[in-house]
Coordinates of C-alpha atoms and ligand atoms in Angstrom, one line a residue:
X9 CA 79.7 117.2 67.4
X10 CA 80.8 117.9 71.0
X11 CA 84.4 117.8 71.7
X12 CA 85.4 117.2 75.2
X13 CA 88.7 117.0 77.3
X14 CA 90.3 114.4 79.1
X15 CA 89.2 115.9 83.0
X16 CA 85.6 116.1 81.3
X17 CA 85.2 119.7 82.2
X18 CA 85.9 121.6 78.8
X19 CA 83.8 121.2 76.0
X20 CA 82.4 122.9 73.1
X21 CA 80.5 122.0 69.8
X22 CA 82.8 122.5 66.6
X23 CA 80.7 124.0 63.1
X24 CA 83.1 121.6 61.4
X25 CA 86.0 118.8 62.0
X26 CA 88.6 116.9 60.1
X27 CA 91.6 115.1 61.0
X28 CA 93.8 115.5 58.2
X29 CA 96.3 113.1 56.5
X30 CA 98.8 115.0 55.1
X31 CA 100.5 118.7 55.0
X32 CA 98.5 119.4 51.9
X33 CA 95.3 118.2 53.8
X34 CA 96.0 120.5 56.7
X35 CA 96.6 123.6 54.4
X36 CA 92.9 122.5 52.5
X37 CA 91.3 122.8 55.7
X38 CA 92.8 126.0 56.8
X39 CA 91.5 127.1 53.5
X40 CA 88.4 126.1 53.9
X41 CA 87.7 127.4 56.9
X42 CA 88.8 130.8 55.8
X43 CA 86.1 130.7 52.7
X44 CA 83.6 130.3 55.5
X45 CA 84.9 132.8 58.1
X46 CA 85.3 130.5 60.5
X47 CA 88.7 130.3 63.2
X48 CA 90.6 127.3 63.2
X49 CA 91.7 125.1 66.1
X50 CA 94.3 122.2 65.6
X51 CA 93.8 120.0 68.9
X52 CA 96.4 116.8 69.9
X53 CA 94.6 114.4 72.9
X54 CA 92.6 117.2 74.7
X55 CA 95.0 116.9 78.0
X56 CA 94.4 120.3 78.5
X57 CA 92.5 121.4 81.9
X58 CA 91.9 124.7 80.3
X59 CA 89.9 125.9 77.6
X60 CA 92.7 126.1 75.5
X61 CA 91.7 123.6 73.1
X62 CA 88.0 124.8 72.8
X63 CA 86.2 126.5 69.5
X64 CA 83.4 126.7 67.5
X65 CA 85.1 126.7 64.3
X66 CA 86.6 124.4 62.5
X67 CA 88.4 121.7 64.9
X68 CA 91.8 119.8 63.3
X69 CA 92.9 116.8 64.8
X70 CA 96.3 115.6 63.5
X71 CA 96.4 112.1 65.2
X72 CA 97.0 110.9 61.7
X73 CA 100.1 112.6 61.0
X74 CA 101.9 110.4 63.3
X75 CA 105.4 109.0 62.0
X76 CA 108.7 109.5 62.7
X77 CA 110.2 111.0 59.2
X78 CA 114.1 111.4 59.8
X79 CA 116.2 110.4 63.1
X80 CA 119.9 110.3 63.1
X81 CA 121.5 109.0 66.3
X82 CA 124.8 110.7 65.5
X83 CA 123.3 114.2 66.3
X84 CA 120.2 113.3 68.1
X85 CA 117.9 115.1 65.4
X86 CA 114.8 113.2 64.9
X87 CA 112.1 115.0 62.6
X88 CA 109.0 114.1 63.7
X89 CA 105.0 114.9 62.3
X90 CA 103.2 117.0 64.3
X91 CA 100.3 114.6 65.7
X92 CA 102.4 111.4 67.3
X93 CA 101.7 110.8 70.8
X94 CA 104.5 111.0 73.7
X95 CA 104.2 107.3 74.1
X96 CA 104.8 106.1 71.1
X97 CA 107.4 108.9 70.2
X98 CA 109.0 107.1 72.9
X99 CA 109.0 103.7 71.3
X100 CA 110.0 104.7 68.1
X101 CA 113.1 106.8 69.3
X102 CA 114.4 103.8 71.4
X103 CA 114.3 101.9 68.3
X104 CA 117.0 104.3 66.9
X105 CA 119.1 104.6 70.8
X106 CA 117.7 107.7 71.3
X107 CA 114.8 109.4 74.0
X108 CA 113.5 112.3 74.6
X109 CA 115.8 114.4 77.1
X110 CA 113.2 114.7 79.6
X111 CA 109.1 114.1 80.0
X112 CA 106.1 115.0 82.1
X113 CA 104.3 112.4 84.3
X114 CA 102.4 111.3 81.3
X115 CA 102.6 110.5 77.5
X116 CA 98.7 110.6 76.1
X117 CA 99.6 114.3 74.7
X118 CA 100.5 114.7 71.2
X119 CA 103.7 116.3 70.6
X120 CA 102.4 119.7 69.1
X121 CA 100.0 119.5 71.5
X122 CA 102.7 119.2 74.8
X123 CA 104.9 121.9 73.2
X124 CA 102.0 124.4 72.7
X125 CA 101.5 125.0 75.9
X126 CA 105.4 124.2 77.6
X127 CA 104.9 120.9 78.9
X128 CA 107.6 120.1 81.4
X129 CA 108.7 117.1 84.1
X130 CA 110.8 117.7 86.7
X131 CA 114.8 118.3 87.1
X132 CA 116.8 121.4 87.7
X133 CA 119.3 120.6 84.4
X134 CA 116.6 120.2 81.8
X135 CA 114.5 122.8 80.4
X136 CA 111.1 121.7 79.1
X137 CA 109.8 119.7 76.4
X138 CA 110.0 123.2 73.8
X139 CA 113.1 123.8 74.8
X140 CA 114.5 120.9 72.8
X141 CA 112.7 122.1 69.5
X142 CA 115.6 122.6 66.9
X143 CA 113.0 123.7 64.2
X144 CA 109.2 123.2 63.3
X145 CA 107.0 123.6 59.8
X146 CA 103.8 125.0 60.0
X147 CA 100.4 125.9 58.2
X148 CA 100.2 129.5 58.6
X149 CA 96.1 131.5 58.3
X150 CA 97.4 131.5 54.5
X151 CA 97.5 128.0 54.2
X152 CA 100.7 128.3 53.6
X153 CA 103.7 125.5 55.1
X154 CA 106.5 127.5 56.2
X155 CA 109.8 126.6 57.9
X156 CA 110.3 128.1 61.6
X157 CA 113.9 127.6 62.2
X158 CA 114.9 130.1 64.0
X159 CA 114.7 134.8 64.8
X160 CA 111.8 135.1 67.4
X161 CA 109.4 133.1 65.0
X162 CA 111.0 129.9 66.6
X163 CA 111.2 131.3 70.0
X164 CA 107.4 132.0 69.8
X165 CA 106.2 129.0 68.1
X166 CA 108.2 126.8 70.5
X167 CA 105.3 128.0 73.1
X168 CA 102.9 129.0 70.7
X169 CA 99.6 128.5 72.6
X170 CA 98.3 127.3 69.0
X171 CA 97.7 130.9 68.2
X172 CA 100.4 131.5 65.1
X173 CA 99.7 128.3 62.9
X174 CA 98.9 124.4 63.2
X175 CA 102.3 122.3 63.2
X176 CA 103.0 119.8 61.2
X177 CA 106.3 118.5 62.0
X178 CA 108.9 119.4 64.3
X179 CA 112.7 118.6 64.9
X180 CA 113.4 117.9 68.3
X181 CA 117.6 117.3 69.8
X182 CA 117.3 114.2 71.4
X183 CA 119.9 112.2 73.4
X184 CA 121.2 108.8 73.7
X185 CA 118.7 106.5 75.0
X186 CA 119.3 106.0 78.9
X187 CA 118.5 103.8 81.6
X188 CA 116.2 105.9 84.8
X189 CA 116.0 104.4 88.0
X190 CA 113.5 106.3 90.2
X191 CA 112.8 105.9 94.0
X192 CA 110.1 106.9 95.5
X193 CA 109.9 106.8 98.9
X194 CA 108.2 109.0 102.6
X195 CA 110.0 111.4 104.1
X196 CA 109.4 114.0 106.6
X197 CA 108.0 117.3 105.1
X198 CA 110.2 119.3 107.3
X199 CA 113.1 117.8 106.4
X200 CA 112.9 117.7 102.8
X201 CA 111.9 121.2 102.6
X202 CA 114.8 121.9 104.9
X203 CA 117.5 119.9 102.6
X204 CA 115.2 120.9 99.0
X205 CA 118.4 122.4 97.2
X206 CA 120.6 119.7 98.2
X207 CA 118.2 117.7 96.9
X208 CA 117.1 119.4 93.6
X209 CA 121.0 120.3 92.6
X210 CA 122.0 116.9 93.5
X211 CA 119.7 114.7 91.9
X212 CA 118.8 114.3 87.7
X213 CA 115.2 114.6 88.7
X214 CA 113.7 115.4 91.9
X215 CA 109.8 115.9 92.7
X216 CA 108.2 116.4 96.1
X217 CA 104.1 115.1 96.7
X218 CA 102.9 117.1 99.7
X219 CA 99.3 116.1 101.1
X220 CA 97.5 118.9 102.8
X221 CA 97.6 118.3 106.9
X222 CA 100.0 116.0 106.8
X223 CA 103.4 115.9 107.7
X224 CA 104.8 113.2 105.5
X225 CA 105.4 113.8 101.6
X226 CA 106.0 111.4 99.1
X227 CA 109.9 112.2 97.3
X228 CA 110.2 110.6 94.1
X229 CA 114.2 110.5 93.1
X230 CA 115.6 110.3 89.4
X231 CA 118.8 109.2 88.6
X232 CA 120.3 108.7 84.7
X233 CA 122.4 105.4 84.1
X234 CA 123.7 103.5 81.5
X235 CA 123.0 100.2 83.5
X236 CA 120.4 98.0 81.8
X237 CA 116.4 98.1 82.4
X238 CA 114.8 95.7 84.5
X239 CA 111.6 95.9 83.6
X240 CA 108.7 94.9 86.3
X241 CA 106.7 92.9 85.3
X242 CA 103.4 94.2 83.0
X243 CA 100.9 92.5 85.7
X244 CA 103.0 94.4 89.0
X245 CA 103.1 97.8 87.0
X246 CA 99.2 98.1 86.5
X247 CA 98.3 96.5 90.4
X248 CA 100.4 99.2 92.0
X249 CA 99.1 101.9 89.8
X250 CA 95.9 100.6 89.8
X251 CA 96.1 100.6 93.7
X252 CA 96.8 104.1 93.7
X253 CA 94.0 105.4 91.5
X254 CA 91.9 103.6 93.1
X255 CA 93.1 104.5 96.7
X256 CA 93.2 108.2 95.6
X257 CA 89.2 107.6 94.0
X258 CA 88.0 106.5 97.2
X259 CA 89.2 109.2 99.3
X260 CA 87.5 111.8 96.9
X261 CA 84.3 110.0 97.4
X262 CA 85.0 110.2 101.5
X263 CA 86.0 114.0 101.2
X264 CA 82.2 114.5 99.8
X265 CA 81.0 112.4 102.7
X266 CA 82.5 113.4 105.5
X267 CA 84.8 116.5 104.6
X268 CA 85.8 117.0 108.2
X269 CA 87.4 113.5 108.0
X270 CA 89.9 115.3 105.3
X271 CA 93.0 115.8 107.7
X272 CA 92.9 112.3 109.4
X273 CA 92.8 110.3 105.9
X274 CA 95.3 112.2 104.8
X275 CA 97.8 111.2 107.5
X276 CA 96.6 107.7 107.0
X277 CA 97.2 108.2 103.5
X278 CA 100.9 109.1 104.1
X279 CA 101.7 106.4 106.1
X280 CA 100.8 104.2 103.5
X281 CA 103.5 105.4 101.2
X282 CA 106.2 102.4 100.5
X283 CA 109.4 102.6 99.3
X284 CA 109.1 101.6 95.5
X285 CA 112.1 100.8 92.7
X286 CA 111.8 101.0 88.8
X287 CA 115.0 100.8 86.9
X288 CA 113.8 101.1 83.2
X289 CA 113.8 102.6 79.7
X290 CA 113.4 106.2 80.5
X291 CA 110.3 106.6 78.5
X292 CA 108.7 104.1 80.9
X293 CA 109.7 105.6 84.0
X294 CA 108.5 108.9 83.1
X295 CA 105.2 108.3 82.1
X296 CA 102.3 106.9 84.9
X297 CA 98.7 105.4 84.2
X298 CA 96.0 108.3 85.6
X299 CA 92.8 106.7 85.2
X300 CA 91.3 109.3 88.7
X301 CA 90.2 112.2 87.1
X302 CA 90.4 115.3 88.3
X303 CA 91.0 119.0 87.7
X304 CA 94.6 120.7 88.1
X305 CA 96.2 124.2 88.4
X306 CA 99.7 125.0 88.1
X307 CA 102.1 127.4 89.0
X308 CA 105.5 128.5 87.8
X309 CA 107.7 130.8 90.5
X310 CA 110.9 131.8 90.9
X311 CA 112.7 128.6 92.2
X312 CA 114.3 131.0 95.5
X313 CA 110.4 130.8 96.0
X314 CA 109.8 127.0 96.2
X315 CA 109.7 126.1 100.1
X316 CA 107.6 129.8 100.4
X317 CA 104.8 129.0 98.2
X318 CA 104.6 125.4 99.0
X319 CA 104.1 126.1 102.9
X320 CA 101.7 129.2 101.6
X321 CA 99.5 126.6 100.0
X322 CA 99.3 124.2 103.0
X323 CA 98.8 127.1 104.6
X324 CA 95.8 128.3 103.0
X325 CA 94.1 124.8 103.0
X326 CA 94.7 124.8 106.9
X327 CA 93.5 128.6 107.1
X328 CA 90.6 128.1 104.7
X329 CA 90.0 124.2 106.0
X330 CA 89.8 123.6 102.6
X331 CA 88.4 119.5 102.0
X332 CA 91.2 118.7 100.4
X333 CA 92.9 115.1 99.6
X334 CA 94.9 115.2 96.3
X335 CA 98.9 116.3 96.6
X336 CA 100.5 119.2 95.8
X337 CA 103.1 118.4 93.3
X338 CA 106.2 119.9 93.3
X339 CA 108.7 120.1 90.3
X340 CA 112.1 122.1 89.0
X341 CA 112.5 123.1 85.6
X342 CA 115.7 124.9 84.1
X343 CA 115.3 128.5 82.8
X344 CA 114.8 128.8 79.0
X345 CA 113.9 131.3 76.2
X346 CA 111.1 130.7 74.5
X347 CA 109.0 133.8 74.6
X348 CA 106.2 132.8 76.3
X349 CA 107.4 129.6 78.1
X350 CA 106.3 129.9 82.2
X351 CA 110.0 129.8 82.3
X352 CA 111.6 131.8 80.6
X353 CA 114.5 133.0 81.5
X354 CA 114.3 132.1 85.0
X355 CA 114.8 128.7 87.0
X356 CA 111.1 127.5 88.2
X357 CA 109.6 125.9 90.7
X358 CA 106.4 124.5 89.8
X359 CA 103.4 124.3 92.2
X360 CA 100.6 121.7 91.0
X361 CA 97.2 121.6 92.8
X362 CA 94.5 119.4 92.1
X363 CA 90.8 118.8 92.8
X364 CA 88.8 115.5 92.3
X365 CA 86.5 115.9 89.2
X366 CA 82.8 116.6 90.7
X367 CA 84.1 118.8 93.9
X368 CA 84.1 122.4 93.1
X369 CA 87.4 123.5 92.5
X370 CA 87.2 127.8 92.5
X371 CA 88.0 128.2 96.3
X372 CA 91.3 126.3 96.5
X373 CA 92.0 127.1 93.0
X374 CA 91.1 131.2 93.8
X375 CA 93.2 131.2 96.6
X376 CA 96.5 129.5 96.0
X377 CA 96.2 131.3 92.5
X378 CA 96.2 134.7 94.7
X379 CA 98.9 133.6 96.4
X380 CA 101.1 132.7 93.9
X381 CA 100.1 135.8 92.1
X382 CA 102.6 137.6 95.2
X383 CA 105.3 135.1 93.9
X384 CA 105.1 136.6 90.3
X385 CA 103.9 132.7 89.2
X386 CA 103.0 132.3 85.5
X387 CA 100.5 130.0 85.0
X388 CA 100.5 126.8 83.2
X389 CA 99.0 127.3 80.1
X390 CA 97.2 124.0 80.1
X391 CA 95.9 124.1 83.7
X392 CA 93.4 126.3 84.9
X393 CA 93.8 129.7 86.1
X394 CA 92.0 132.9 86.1
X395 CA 94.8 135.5 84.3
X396 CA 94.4 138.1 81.2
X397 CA 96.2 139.4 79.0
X398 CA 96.2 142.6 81.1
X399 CA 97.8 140.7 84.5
X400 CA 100.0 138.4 82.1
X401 CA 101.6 141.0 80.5
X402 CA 104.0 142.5 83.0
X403 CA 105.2 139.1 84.0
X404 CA 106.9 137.9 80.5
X405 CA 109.6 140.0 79.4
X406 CA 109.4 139.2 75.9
X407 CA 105.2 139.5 75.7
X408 CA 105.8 141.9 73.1
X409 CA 108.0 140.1 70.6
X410 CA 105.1 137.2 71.0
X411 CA 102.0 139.8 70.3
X412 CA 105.0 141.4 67.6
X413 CA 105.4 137.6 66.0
X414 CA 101.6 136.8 66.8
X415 CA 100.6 140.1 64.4
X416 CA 102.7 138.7 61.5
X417 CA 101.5 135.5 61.5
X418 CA 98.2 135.7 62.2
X419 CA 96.7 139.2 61.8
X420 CA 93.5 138.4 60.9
X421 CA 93.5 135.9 64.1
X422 CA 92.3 132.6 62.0
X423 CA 93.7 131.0 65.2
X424 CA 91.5 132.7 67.6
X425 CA 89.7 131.4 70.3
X426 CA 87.9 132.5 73.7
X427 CA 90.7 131.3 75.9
X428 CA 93.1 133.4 73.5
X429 CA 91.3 136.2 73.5
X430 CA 91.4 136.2 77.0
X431 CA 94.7 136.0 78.2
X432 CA 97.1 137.2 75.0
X433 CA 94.2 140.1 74.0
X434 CA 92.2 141.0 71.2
Ligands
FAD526 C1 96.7 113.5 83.6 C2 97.5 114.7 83.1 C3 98.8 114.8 83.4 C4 99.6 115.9 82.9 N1 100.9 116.0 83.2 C5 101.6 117.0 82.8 C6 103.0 117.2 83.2 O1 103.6 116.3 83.8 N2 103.6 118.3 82.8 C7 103.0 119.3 82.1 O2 103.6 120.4 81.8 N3 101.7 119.2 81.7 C8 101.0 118.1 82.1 N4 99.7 117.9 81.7 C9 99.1 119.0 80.8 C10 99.4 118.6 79.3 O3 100.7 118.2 79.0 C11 99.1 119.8 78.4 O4 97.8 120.3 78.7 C12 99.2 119.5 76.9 O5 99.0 120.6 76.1 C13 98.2 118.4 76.4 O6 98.5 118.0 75.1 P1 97.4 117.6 74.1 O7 98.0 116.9 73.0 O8 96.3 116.9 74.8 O9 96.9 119.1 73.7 P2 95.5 119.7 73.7 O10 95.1 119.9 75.1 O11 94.6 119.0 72.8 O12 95.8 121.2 73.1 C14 96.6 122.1 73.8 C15 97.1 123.2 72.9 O13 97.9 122.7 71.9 C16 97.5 123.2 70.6 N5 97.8 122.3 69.6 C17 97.6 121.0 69.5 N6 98.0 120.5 68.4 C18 98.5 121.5 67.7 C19 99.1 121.6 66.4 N7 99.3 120.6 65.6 N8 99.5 122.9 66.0 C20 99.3 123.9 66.7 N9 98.7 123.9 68.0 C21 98.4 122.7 68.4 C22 96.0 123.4 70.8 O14 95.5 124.3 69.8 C23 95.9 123.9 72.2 O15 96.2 125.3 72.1 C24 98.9 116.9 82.1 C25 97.6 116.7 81.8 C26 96.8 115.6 82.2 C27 95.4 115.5 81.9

């Protein structure tokens, strides 16, 4: 078997796979794998752009341990297994008034799967998606279930890279179910950087698309309601997104063709930015159809940093004339404590760059990572970057209590794999 990711550039060939049914199943397997010596890697939809989902062990998906077990709209604590997708966690919570406080740009990812690694959308309030984790069970190298519910075990396994255990279900605080109207509209790049406070502070959610050589940017506004949806119509929903995969498709083939043609399509590109409305079901608004594919990298600084490093990385496109037409996406995520988390204990900016699947990523990628590297950025742990353990270290405050928890939980490192081993250590 060969097990691949969604961007189609991760892969690797498993000695074994299952996708348990059940706790007890997941334990068996765990079990199993230990008799034959080999590590053991739980995987959700393979969203990752690292190789963080990779092994050549034993390979555990959980996509059948996918039901909502307890919600209770009085407190907003909704137990939840493991392996449920985003998208229909957001169904079945709406069912009961509730949502998820806040979400990414998409909802393929399992649950376990989004929190491993910190996945976060955009607004200066809200924390990320692990920072609404209440408590989680898990199958420890022992194949053992245990209770996380709270000590530094819960702050590590809230971010836990899938290196102490594989979840099986997690309680998440959720909120009333709300109403987001979003607006996205152009603006000048100057002018929203100039006004990027006002703008983060003043809106729910705020997120800023900057093409390279251009100087209009794509400014997608959040605002929470209780008014009702309107849903657009199915049919409108996939043209427009359909339009703009496709749009964004054709100017990665041109960028192969004719890479000198880079900074003119991407003013033409701009200007063909429309004001667009959707006042719906939060779940809905959150999450967008990618069908482009394409490779990403991702930053978290300091927020004081945000207007620095995103004219640093239209800097070094322009310096390095880099062939570049995909956005540089810009989001705000509130400080929190999980131990690991890219933003913990500190407000964050996050920097996204992306390259079209088939161009070769490593000089943009080495160079904005270098910069951002001077802005003490911690790297998303789903997206590529080039870190270790040994340049990681310094920049988490609590990387000890992690390696501390890690140690308990898994000294014999049943959870293992080469992406582990690389940037957490040996
Ligand atoms: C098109 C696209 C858009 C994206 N948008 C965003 C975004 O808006 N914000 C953001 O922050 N990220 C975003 N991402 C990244 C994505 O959220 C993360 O990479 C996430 O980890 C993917 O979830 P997954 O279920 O596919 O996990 P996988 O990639 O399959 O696995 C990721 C990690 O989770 C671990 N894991 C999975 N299941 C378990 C389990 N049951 N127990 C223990 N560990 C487990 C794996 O071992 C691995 O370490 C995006 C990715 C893509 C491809």
């Amino acid at each position: 078997m060969t097990w691949v990711n969604w961007a189609r550039d991760q892969r690797c060939a498993p000695a074994a796979h299952a996708a348990p049914a059940s706790e007890q199943e997941v334990a068996d397997e765990v079990r199993r794998a230990a008799r034959a010596g080999r590590p053991v890697k739980a995987v959700g939809s393979g969203h990752s752009f690292s190789d963080i989902a990779c092994t050549d062990g034993h390979l555990l998906s959980l996509a059948r341990l996918d039901r909502v077990l307890d919600a209770d709209p009085a407190t907003g604590l909704v137990r939840v297994q493991a392996g449920i997708t985003l998208r229909a966690l957001g169904e079945r919570l709406a069912e009961h008034g509730l949502a998820l406080e806040n979400q990414g740009d998409i909802d393929a990812q399992s649950l376990a799967g989004a929190l491993a690694i910190g996945t976060h959308g955009t607004g200066a309030r809200f924390g990320n998606l692990s920072s609404r984790v209440a408590a989680l069970r898990l199958v420890t190298a022992a194949g053992e279930a245990i209770d996380v519910t709270g000590g530094d075990e819960l702050r590590a396994a809230r971010v836990g890279l899938g290196a102490l255990g594989v979840v099986t279900e997690v309680t998440l605080r959720c909120v009333p179910a709300f109403t987001l109207e979003r607006v996205d509209e152009p603006r000048s790049l100057h002018a929203t950087l100039d006004e990027l406070d006002s703008l983060v502070d003043g809106l729910d959610h705020f997120e800023l698309w900057a093409f390279p050589y251009a100087d209009r940017v794509m400014a997608r506004l959040g605002t929470r309601s209780t008014r009702p949806p309107e849903p657009r119509p199915a049919a409108a929903g996939w043209i427009k997104e359909r339009l703009e995969n496709e749009g964004l498709a054709l100017a990665g083939r041109l960028t192969r063709r004719v890479p000198r043609a880079v900074p003119r399509l991407n003013r033409l590109l701009t200007r063909l930015i429309a004001r667009d409305v959707l006042v719906d079901r939060s779940h809905r608004v959150y999450a967008n159809r990618r069908d482009l594919r394409f490779t990403e990298q991702e930053h978290a600084v300091p927020r004081e940093h945000a207007r620095a490093a995103v004219e640093g990385v239209l800097a070094t496109v322009a310096r390095l004339r880099l062939p570049i037409a995909l956005p540089i996406e810009v989001r705000f995520v509130a400080a929190d404590d999980a131990l690991l988390s890219p933003s913990a204990g500190r407000d964050t900016c996050y920097v996204a760059i992306h390259q079209h699947a088939g161009h070769d990523p490593a000089p943009y990628f080495r160079a904005v990572e270098e910069l951002m590297d001077r802005f003490d950025g911690r790297p998303h742990w789903g997206k590529r970057h080039g870190q270790t353990a040994a340049t990681l270290a310094s920049r988490y405050p609590d990387w000890g209590a992690f390696a501390a928890v890690r140690d308990r939980m898994d000294p014999d490192r049943r959870f293992t794999n080469a992406y582990l081993r690389r940037v957490l250590g040996p």
